[in-house]
Coordinates of C-alpha atoms in Angstrom, one line a residue:
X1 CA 0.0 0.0 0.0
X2 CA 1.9 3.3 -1.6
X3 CA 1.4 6.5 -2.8
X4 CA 0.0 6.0 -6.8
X5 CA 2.2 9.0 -7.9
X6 CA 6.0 8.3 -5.7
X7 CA 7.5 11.6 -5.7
X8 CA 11.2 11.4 -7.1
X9 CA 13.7 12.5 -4.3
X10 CA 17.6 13.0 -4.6
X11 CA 18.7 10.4 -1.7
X12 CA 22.0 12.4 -1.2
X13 CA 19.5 15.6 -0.4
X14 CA 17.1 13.6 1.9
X15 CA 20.3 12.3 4.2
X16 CA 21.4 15.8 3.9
X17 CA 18.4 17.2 5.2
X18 CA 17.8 14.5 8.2
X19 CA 21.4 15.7 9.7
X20 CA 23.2 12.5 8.5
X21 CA 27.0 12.3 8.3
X22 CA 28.1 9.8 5.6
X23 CA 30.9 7.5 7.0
X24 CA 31.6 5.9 3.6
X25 CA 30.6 4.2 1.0
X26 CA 29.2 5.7 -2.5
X27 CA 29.8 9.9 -3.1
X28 CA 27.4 9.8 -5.9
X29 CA 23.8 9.0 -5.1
X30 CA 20.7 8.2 -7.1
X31 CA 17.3 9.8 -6.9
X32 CA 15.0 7.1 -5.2
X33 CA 11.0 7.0 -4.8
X34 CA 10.8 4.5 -2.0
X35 CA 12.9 2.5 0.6
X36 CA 12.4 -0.6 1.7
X37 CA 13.6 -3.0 4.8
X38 CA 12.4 -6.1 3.4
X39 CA 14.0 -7.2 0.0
X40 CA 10.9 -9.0 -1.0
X41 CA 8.8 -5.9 -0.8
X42 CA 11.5 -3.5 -2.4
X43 CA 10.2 -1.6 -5.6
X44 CA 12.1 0.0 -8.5
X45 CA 13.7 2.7 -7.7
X46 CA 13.7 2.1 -4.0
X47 CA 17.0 2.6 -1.4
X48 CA 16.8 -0.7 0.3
X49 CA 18.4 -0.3 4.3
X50 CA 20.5 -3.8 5.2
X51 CA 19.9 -3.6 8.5
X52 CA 21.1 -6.7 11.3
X53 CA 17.9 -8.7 12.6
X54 CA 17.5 -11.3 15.0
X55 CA 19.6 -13.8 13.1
X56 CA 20.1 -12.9 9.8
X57 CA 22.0 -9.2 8.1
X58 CA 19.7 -7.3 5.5
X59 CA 22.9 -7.2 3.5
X60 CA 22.3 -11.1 2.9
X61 CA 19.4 -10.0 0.6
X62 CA 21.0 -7.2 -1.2
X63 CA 21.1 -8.8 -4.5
X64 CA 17.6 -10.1 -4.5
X65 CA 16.9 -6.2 -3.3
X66 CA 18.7 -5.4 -6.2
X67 CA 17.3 -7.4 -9.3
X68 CA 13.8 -6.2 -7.7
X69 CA 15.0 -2.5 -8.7
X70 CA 16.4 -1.3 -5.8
X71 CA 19.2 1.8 -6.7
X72 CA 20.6 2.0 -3.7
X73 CA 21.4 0.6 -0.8
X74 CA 21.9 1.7 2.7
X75 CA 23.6 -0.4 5.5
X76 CA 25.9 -0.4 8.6
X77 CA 29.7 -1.3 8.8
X78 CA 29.2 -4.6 9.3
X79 CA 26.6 -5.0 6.4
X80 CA 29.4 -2.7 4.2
X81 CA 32.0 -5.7 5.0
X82 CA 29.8 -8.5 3.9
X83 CA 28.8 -6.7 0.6
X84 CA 32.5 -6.2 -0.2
X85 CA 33.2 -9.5 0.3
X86 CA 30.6 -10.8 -2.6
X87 CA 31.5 -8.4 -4.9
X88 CA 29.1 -6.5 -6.6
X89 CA 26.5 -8.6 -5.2
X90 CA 27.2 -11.5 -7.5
X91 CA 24.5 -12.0 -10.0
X92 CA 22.8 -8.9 -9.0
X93 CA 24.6 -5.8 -10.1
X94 CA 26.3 -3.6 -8.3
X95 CA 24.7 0.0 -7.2
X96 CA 25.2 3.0 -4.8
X97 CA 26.4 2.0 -1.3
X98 CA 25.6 4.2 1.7
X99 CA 27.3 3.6 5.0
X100 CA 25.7 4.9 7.8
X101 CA 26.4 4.5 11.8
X102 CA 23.0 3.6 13.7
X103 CA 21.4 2.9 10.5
X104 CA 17.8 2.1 11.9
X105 CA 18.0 5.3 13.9
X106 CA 17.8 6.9 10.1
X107 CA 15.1 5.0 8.3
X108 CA 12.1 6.1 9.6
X109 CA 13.1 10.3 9.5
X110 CA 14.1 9.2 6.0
X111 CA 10.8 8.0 4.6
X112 CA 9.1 10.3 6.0
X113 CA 11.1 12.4 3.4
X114 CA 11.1 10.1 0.8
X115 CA 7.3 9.3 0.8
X116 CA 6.0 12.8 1.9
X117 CA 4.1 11.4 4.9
X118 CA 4.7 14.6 6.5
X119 CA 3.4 18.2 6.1
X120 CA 6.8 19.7 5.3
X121 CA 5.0 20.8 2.3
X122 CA 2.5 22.9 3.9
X123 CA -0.6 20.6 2.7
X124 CA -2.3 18.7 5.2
X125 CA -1.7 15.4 6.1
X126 CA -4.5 13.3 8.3
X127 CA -5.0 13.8 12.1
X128 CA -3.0 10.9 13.7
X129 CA -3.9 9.4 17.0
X130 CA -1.7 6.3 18.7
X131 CA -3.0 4.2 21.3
X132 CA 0.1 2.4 23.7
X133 CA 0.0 0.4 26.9
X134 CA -0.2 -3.2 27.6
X135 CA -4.0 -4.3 27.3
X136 CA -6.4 -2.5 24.9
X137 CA -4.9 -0.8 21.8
X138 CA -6.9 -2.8 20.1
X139 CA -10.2 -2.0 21.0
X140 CA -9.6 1.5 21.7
X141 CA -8.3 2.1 17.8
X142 CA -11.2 0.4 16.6
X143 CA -13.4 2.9 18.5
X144 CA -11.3 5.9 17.8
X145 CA -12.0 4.9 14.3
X146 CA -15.7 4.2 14.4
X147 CA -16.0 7.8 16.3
X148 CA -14.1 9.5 14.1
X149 CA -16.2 7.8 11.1
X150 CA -19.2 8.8 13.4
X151 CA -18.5 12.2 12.9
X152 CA -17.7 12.3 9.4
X153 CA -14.4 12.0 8.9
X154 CA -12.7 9.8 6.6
X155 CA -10.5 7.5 8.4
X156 CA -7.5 5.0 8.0
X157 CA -6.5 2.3 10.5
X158 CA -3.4 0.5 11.4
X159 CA -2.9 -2.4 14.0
X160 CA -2.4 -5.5 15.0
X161 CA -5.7 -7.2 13.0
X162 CA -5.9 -4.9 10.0
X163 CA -4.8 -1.9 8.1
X164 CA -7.4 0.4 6.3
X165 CA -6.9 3.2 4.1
X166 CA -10.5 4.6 3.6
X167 CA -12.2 1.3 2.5
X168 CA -9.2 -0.9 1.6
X169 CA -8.1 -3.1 3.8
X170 CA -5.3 -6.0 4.0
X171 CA -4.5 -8.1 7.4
X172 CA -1.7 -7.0 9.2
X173 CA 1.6 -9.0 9.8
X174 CA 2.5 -6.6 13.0
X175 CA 1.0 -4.8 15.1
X176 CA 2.4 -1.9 14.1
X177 CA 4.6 -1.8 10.8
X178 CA 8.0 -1.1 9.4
X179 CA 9.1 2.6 9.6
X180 CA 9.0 2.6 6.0
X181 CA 5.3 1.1 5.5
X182 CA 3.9 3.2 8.1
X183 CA 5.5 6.4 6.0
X184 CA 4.2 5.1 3.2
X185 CA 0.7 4.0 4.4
X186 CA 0.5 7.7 6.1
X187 CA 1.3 9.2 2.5
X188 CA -1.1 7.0 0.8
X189 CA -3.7 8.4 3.2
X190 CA -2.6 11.8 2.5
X191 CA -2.6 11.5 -1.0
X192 CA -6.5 9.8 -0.7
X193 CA -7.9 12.7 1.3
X194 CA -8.5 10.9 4.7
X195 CA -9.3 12.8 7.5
X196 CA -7.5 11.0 10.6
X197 CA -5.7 7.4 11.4
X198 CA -5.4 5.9 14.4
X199 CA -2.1 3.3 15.0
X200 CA -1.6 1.0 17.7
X201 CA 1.8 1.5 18.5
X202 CA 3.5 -1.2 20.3
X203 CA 6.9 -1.2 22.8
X204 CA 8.5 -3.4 20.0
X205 CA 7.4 -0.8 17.2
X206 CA 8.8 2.0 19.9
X207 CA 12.1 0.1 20.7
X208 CA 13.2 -0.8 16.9
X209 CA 12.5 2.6 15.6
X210 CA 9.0 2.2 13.8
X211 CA 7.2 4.9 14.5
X212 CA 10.8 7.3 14.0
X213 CA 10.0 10.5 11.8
X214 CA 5.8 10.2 13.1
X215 CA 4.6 13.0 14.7
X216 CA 1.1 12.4 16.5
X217 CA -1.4 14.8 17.0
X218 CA -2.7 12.6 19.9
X219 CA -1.3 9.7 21.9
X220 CA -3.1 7.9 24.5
X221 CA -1.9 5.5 26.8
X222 CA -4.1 2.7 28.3
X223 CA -2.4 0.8 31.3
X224 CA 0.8 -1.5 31.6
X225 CA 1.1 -4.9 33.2
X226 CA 3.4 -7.7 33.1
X227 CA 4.0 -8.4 29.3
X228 CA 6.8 -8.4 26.9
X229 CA 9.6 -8.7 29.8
X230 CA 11.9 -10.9 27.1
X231 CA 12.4 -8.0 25.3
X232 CA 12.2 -5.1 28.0
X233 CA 13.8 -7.5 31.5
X234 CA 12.2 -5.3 33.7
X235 CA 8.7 -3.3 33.9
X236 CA 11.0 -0.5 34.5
X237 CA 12.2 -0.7 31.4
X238 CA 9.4 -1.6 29.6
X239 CA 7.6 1.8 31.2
X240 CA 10.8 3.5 29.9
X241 CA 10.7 2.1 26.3
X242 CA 6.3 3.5 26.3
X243 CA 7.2 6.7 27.6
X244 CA 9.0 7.5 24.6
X245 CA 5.9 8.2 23.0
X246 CA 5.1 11.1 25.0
X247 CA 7.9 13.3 24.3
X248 CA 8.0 16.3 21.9
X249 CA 9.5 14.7 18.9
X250 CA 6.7 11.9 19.0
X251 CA 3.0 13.6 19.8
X252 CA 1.9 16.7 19.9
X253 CA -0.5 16.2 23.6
X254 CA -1.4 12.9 25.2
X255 CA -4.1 11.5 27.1
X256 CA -3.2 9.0 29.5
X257 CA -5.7 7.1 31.9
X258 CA -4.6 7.2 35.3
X259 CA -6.3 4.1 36.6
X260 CA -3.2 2.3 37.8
X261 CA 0.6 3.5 39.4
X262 CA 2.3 3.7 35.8
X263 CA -0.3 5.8 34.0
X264 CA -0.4 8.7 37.1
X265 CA 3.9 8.3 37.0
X266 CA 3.3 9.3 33.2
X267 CA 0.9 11.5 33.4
X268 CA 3.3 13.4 35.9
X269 CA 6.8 12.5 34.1
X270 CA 5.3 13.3 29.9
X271 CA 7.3 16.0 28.4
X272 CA 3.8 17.3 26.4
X273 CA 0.4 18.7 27.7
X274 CA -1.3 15.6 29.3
X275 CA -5.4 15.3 29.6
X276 CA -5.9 12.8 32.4
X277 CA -8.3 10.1 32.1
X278 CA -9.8 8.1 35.5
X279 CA -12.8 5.4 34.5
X280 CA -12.9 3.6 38.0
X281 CA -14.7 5.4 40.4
X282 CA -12.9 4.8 43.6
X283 CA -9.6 6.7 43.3
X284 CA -6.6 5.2 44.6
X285 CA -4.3 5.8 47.5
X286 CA -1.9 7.8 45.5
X287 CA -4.3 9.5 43.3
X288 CA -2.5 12.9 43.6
X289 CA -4.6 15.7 41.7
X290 CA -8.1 14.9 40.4
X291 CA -7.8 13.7 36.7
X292 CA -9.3 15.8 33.6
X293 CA -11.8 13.8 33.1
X294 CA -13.6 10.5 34.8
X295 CA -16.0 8.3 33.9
X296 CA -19.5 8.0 36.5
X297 CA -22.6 6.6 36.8
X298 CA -21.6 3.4 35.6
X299 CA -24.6 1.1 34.9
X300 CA -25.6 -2.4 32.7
X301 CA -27.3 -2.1 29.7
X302 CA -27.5 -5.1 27.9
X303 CA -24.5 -7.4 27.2
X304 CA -22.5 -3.5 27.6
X305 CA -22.6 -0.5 30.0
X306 CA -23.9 3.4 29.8
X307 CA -22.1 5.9 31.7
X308 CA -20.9 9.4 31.5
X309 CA -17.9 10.9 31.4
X310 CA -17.5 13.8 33.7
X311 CA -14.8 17.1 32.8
X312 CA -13.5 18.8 36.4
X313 CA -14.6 22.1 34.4
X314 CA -18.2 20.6 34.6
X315 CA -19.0 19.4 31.1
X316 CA -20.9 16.1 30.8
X317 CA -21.0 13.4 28.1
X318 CA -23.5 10.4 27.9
X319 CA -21.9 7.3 26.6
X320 CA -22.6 3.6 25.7
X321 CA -20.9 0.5 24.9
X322 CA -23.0 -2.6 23.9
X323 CA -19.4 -4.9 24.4
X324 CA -19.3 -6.7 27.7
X325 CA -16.3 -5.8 30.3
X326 CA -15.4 -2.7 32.1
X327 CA -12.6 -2.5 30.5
X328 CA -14.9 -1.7 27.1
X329 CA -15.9 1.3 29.5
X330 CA -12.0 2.4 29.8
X331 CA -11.5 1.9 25.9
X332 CA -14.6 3.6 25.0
X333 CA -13.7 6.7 27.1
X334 CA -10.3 7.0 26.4
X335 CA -11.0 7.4 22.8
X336 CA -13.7 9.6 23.2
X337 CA -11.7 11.9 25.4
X338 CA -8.7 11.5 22.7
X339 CA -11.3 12.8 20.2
X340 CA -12.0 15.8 22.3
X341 CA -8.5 16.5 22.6
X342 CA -7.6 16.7 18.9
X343 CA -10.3 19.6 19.1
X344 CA -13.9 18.2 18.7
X345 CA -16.1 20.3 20.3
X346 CA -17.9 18.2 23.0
X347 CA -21.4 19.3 21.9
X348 CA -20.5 17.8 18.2
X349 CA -18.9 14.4 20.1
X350 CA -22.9 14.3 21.9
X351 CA -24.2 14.4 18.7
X352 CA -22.4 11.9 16.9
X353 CA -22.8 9.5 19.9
X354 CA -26.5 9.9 19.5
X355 CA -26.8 9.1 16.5
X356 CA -24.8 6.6 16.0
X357 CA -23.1 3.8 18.1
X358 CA -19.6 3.7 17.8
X359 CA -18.4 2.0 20.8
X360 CA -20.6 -1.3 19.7
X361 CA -18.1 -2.2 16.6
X362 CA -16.6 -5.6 16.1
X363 CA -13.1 -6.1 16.5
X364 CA -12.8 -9.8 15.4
X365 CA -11.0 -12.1 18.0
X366 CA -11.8 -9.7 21.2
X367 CA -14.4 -11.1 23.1
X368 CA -16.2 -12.1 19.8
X369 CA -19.6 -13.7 20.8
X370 CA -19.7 -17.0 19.1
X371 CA -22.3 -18.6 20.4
X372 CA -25.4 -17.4 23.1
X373 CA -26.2 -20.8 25.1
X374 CA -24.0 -21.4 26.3
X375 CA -22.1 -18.5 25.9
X376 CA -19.1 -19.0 24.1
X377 CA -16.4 -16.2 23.5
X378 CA -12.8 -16.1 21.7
X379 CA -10.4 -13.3 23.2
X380 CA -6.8 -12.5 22.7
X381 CA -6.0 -12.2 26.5
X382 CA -2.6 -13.3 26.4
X383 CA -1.1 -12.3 29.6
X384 CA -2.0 -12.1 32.9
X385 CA -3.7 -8.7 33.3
X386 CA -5.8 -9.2 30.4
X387 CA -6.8 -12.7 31.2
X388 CA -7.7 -11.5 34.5
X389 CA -10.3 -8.5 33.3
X390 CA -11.3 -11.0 30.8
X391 CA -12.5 -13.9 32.6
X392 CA -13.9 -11.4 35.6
X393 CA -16.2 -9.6 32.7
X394 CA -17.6 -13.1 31.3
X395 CA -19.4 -14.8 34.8
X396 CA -23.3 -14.8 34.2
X397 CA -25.6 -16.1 37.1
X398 CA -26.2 -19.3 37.6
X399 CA -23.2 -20.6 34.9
X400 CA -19.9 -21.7 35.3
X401 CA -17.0 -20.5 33.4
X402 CA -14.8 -23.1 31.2
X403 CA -11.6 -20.9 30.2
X404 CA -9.4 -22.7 27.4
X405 CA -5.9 -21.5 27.0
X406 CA -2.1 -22.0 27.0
X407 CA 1.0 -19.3 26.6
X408 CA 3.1 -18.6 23.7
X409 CA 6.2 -20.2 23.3
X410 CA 9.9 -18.7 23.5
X411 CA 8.3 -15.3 25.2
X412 CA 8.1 -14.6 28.7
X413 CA 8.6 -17.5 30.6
X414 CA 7.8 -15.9 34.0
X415 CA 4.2 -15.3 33.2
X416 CA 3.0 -18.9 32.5
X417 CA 2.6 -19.6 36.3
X418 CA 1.1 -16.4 36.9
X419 CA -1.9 -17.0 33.9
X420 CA -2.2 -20.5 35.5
X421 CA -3.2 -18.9 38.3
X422 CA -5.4 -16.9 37.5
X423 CA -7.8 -19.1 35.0
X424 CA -7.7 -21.3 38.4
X425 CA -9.2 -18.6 40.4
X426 CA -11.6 -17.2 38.0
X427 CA -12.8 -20.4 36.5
X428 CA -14.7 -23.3 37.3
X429 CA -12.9 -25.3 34.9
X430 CA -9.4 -24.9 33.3
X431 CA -8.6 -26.4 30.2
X432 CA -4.6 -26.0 29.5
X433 CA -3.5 -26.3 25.6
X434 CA -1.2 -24.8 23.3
X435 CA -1.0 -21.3 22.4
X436 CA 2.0 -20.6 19.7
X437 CA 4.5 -23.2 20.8
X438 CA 7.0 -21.9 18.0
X439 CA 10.6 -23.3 18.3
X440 CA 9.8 -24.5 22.1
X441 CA 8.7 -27.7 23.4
X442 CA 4.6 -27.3 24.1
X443 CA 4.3 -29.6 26.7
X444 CA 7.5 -27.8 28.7
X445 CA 4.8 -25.1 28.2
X446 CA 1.7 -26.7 29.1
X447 CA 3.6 -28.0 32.3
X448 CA 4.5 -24.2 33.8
X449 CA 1.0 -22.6 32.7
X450 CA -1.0 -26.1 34.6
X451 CA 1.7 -26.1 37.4
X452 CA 0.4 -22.5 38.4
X453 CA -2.9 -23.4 38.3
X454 CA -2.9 -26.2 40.7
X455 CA -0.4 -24.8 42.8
X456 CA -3.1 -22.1 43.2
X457 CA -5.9 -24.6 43.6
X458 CA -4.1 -26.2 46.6
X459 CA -2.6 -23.3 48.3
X460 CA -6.0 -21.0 48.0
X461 CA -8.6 -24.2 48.6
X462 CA -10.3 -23.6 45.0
X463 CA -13.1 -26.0 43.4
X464 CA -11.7 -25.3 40.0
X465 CA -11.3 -28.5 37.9
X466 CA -7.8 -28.2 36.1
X467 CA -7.1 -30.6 32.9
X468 CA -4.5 -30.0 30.2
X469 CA -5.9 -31.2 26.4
X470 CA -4.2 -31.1 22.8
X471 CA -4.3 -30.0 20.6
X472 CA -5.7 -26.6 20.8
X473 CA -9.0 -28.0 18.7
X474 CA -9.4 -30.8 20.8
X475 CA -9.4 -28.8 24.2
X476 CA -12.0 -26.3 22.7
X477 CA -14.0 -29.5 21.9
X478 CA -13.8 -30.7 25.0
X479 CA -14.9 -27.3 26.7
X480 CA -18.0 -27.5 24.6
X481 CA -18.7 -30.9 25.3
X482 CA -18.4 -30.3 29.6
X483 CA -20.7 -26.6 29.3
X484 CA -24.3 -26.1 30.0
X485 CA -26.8 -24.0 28.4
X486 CA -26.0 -21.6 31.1
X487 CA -22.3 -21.7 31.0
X488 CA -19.9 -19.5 29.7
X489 CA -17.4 -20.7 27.0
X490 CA -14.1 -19.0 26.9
X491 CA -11.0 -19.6 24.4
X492 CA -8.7 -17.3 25.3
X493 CA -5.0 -16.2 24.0
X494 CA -5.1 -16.3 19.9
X495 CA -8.1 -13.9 19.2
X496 CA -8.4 -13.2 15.3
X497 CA -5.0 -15.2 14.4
X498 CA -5.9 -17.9 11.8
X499 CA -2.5 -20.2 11.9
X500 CA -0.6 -21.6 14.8
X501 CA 3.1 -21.6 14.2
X502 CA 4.9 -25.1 15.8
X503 CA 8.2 -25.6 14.9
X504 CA 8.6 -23.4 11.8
X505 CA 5.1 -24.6 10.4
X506 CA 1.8 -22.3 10.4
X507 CA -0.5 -24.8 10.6
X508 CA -4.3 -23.3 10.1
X509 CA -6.8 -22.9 13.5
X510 CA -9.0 -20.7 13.7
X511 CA -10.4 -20.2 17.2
X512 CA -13.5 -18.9 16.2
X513 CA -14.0 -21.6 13.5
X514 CA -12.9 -24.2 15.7
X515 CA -15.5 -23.1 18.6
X516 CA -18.4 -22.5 16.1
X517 CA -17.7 -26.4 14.5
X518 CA -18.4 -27.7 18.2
X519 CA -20.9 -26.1 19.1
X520 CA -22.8 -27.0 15.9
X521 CA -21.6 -31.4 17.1
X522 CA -22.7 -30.9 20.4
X523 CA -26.2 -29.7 19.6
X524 CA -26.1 -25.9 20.3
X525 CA -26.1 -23.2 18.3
X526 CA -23.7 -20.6 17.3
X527 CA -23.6 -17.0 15.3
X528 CA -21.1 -14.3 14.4
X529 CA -21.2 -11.7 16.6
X530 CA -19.8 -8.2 18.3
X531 CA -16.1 -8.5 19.4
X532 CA -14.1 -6.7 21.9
X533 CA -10.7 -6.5 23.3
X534 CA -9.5 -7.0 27.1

């Protein structure tokens, strides 16, 4: 997804103007209308940057980046070295080399030049809002969207399940791009005449330079709990890497809920104007000042919530959500107050609630309603926080709660026990299978996720019923075959992803698919319906 018309630019000007000092390498440079990180996506008369990855050097791919078109190419000392020692890339042709120190740091400032993302120009470019923190990006770019669309604006969308660009859409591989896709998806916007994007922007996309040369007109921040601690070590650093987003050179004003101890230390620490955001009621012990805005007058309404949302200036907003969970209540607020803060007027936001319903949209694989009786529900909850909110939302009178999930191999190990735990205490029965086992051994990670659980049965004296099935089809079978009209159904982990990857091979499951299938063998039935994300 690029610009239709790529604008020719002279790649010695664009380094030039991004500050960059040439170590070595070619003195005469090419004009380029792209860049690329991924050989296989490179386009002619793209710069293609060699950078290192996890096990393999970009500079590896150099010639297939070359007989795609690619005119330049831009790399680090160490991917200089292994070009000069095939030559001019073999069979490929040799072109300009550009040798720069900290080469990722460069990329994304460079597209941004390259595909005129920016408003360096003086035309306008969409309003961009990014959603961070641990659970709920998801959801809350989804309803950012729908509002936005509620209002009238022309939108485009990128995150983990999908990227949109008014009403085209293609899946997405990660949750938030490249550097130079998300350049060129923001010019491609620009250049179609949308209105606003929202982007979930993850700690990866923040730590390898994604999101470098973006400037957001709003970023919010929705909570942070244990996750992602093989990349970041600590939650210290994993708060570190998220508060990068609220800095000057990233956003132009944030909102940041202030419902737990990481999003008030933002809120106090963000180097831009901060709107603060409180949806629970009770404040905590270290509340500090009162928050912007807070969400009242919580109350059911069907499978969702209405409420209000409350300004400490004395406006008032009526909202609704028809998606179960109170943390719907969180996402739906936080975008609406996001929406407010790129300059809505709050009488137009009324309006547009009124008249439409934004904060009922499906987001497929986030508490998607499969089936009614009994319940049955796929989510992505994937780490302990989430699966907690999750599996608290789903209880209905009178029903027990079958919870189906494992953990995802070669990530954080340390959270397996935890998860265990917490199906145990929330469920009635726990059905332990496979997430993602990738390179690892699943049963090693079956083992630690059960373990948890019963250690947590017989320390805490609870009646849940703890079995470990597999495959992942076979223990959402089984979860159909134990519940009761009245139960509730939950497969929890994989969400909208349609292939499990074990041991280098994606092998197709479908959560959704798979639940539907046994509901329809054990004599209930099943439908597509709202989704959500915890």
């Amino acid at each position: 997804m690029r610009p239709r018309a790529p604008r020719p630019f002279g790649l010695a000007d664009a380094l030039a103007a991004i500050g960059v000092d040439r170590s070595g390498g070619a003195s005469t440079l090419p004009v380029v209308t792209g860049i690329s990180l991924d050989s296989r996506a490179v386009l002619p008369g793209d710069v293609y940057a060699a950078l290192p990855g996890a096990a393999r050097h970009g500079a590896e791919f150099a010639a297939q980046a070359v007989r795609a078109g690619a005119v330049a190419i831009l790399t680090d000392e160490d991917g200089h070295r292994m070009l000069e020692s095939t030559g001019p890339f073999a069979d490929g042709g040799g072109v300009p080399v550009v040798v720069v120190p900290g080469t990722r740091s460069v990329v994304g400032p460079l597209a941004r030049l390259i595909f005129g993302s920016g408003p360096e120009d003086g035309s306008t470019t969409p309003t961009l809002f990014a959603v961070t923190g641990t659970n709920g990006k998801t959801t809350s770019t989804y309803f950012l969207n729908a509002l936005l669309e509620a209002l009238g604006r022309s939108t485009g969308l990128i995150g983990t399940i999908e990227i949109r660009a008014g009403d085209e859409a293609i899946p997405s591989a990660l949750t938030t791009p490249e550097s130079p896709q998300v350049h060129s998806l923001l010019a491609l916007m620009r250049e179609r005449g949308l209105d606003a994007a929202s982007m979930e922007v993850s700690s990866h996309a923040l730590e390898f330079g994604r999101v470098d040369g973006v400037l957001f007109d709003v970023a919010g921040f929705t909570n942070l709990t244990q996750d992602h601690l093989d990349l970041h070590g600590t939650m210290e650093d994993y708060f570190d890497v998220k508060s990068a987003l609220f800095t000057a050179e990233r956003c132009k004003r944030a909102v940041v809920l202030v419902d737990d101890a990481w999003g008030r230390r933002l809120a106090a620490t963000a180097a831009v104007p901060v709107t603060t955001l409180r949806t629970h009621t009770d404040p905590p012990d270290d509340a500090g000042q009162a928050p912007d805005w807070t969400v009242t007058d919580v109350r059911p309404s069907g499978l969702g919530h209405v409420f209000a949302l409350e300004s400490a200036s004395g406006q008032r907003l009526r909202l609704r959500t028809g998606l179960p969970g109170s943390f719907n209540v969180s996402n739906a607020a936080l975008a609406a107050v996001m929406v407010l803060a790129s300059g809505v007027a709050t009488e137009d936001l009324q309006r547009a609630l009124d008249a439409h319903d934004p904060f009922t949209t499906e987001v497929p694989g986030r508490m998607q309603l499969i089936g009614e009786a009994p319940a049955a529900i796929v989510d992505f909850a994937h780490n302990p926080d989430a699966l907690e909110r999750t599996l608290a939302s789903v209880r209905r009178p009178g029903g027990r709660v079958i919870a189906v999930f494992g953990a995802t191999g070669q990530r954080d190990e340390s959270k397996r026990p935890v998860m265990g735990a917490v199906g145990a205490r929330l469920s009635d029965i726990l059905i332990v299978t496979d997430d993602d086992p990738h390179d690892e051994d699943d049963a090693v990670i079956r083992r630690a996720v059960r373990a948890g659980a019963e250690a947590a049965v017989q320390a805490e004296g609870l009646s849940c019923e703890v079995l470990e099935v597999f495959p992942r089809a076979d223990a959402i079978d089984r979860a159909v075959a134990l519940a009761r009209p009245t139960d509730t159904v939950i497969i929890a982990g994989r969400g909208h992803e349609v292939w499990q990857e074990v041991k280098g091979t994606n092998l197709a499951l479908d959560d959704r698919v798979e639940l539907r299938s046994a509901l329809t063998r054990h004599g209930f039935s099943g439908f597509s319906g709202a989704g959500i994300e915890s």
